[in-house]
C-alpha positions as protocol buffer text, in pm:
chain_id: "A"
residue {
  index: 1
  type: UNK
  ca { x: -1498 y: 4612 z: -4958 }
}
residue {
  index: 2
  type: UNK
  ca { x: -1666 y: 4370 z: -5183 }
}
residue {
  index: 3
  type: UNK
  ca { x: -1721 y: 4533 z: -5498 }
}
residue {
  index: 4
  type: UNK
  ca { x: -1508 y: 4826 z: -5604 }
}
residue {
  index: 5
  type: UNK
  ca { x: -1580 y: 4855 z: -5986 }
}
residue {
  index: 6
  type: UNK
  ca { x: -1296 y: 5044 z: -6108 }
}
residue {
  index: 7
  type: UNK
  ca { x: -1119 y: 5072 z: -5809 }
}
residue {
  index: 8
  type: UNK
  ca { x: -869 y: 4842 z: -5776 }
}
residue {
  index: 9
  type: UNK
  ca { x: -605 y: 4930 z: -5521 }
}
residue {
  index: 10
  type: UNK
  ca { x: -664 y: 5056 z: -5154 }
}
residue {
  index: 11
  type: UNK
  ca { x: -747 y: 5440 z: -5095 }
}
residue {
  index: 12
  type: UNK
  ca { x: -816 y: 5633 z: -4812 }
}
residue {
  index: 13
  type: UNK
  ca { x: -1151 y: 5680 z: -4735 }
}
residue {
  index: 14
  type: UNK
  ca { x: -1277 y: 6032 z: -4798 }
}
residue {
  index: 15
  type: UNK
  ca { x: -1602 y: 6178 z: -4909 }
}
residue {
  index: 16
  type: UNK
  ca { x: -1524 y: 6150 z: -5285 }
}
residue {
  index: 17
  type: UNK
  ca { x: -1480 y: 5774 z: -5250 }
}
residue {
  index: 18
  type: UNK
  ca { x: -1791 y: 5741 z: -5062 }
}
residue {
  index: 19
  type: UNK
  ca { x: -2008 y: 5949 z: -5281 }
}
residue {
  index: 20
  type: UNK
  ca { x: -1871 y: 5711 z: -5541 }
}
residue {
  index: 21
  type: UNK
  ca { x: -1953 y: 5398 z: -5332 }
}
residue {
  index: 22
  type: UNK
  ca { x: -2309 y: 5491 z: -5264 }
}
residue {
  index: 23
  type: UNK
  ca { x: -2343 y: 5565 z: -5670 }
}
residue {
  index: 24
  type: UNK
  ca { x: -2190 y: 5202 z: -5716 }
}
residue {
  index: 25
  type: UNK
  ca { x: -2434 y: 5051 z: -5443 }
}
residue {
  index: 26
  type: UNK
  ca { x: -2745 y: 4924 z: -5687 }
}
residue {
  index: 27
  type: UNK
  ca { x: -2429 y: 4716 z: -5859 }
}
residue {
  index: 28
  type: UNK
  ca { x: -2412 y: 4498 z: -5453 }
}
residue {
  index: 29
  type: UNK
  ca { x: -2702 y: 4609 z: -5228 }
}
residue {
  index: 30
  type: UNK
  ca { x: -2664 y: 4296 z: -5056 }
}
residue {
  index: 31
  type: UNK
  ca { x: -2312 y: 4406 z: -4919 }
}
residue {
  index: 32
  type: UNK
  ca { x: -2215 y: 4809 z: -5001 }
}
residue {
  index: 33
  type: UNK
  ca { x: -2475 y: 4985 z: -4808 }
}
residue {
  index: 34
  type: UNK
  ca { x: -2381 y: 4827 z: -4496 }
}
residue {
  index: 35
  type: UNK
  ca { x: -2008 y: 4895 z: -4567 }
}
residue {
  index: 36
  type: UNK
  ca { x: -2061 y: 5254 z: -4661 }
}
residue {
  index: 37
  type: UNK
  ca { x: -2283 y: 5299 z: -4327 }
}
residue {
  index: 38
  type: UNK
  ca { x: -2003 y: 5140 z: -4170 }
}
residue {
  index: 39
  type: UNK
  ca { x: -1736 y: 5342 z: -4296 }
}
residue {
  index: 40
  type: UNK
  ca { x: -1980 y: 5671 z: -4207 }
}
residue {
  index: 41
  type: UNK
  ca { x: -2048 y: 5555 z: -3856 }
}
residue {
  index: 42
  type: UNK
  ca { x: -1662 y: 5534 z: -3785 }
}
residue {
  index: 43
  type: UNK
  ca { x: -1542 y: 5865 z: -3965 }
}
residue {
  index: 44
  type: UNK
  ca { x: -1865 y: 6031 z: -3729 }
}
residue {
  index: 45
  type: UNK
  ca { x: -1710 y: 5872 z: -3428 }
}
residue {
  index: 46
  type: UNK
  ca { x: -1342 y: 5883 z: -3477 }
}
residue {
  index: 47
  type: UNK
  ca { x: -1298 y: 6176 z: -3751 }
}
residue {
  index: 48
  type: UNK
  ca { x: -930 y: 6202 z: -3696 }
}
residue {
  index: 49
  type: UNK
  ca { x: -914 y: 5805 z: -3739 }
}
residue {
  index: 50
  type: UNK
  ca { x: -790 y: 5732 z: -4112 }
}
residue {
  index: 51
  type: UNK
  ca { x: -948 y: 5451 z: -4306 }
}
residue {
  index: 52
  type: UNK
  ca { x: -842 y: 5276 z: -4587 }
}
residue {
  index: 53
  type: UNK
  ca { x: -1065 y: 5090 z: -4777 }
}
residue {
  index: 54
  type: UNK
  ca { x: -960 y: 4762 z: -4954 }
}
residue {
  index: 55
  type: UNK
  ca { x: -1163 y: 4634 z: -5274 }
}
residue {
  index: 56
  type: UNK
  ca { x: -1175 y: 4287 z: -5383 }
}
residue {
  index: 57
  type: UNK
  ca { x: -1143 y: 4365 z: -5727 }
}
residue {
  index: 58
  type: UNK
  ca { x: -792 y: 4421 z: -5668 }
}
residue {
  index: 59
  type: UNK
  ca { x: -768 y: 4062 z: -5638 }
}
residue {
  index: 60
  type: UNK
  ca { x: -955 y: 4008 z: -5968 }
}
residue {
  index: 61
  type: UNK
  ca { x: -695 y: 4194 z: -6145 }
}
residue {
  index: 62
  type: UNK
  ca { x: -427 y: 3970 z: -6137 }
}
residue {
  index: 63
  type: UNK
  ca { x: -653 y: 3623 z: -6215 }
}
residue {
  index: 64
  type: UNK
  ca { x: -605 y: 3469 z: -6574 }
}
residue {
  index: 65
  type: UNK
  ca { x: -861 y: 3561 z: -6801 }
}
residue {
  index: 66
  type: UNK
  ca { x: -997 y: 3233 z: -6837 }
}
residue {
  index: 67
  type: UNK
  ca { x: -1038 y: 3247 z: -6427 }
}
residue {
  index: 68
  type: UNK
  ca { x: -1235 y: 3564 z: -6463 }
}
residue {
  index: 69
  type: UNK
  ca { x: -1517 y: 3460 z: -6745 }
}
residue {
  index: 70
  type: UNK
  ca { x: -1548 y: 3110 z: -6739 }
}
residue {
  index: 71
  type: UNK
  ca { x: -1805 y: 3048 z: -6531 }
}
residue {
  index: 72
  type: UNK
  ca { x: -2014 y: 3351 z: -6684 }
}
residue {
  index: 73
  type: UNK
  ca { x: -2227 y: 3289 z: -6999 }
}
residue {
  index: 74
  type: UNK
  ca { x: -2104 y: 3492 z: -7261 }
}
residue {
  index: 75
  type: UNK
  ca { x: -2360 y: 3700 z: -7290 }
}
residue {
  index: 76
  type: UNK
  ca { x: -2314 y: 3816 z: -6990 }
}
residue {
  index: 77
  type: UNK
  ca { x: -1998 y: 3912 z: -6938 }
}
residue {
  index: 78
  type: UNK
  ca { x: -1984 y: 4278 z: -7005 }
}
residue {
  index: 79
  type: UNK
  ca { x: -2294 y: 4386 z: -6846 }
}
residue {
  index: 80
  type: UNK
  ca { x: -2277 y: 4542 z: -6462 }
}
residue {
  index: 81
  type: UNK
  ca { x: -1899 y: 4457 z: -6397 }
}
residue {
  index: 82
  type: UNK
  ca { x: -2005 y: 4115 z: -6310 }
}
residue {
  index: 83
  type: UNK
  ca { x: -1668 y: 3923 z: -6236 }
}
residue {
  index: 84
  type: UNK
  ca { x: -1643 y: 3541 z: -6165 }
}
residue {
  index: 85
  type: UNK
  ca { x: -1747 y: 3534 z: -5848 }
}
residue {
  index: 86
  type: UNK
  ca { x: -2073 y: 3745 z: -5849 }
}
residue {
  index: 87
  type: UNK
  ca { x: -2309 y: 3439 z: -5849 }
}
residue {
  index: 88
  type: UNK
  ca { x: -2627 y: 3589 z: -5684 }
}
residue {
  index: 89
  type: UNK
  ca { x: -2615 y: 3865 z: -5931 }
}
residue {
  index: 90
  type: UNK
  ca { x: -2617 y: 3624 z: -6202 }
}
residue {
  index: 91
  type: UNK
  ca { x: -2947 y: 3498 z: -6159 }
}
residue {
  index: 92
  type: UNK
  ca { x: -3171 y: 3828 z: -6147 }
}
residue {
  index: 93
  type: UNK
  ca { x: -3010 y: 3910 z: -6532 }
}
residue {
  index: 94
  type: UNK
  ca { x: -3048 y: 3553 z: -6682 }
}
């Protein structure tokens, strides 16, 4: 999963989490909707079938602080969760 927000360690896909996800989705249209729809589609075909979904902002928890918000401008850094790697986002709040 690409953008997670607050979560930050893998859970088990259940409707919670994708109610959640779908919430989060104006944060990364570009990638969550397609991963939610993906997620759907499986659970509709293979309900017994667990899933676990796996957020990259786990591995933006354990990068240095300088890693994280150097390459955003100050001003930016505490709006929409942006982390360091969120370029295309970048340019629509500039």
């Amino acid at each position: 999963m690409v953008h997670g927000m607050k979560h930050t360690e893998p859970e088990i896909v259940t409707e919670k989490l994708l109610a959640e996800l779908r919430r989060i989705s104006p944060n990364d249209p570009d990638h969550l909707p397609r991963e939610i729809e993906l997620m759907e589609t499986f659970r509709q075909r293979h309900p017994k079938l667990p899933q676990v979904a796996c957020f990259d902002t786990a591995f933006h928890q354990t990068m240095p602080r300088v890693a994280k918000l150097l390459p955003i401008p100050r001003r930016l850094r505490h709006r929409k969760g942006i982390h360091a790697m969120d370029f295309t986002a970048c340019p629509t709040l500039i």
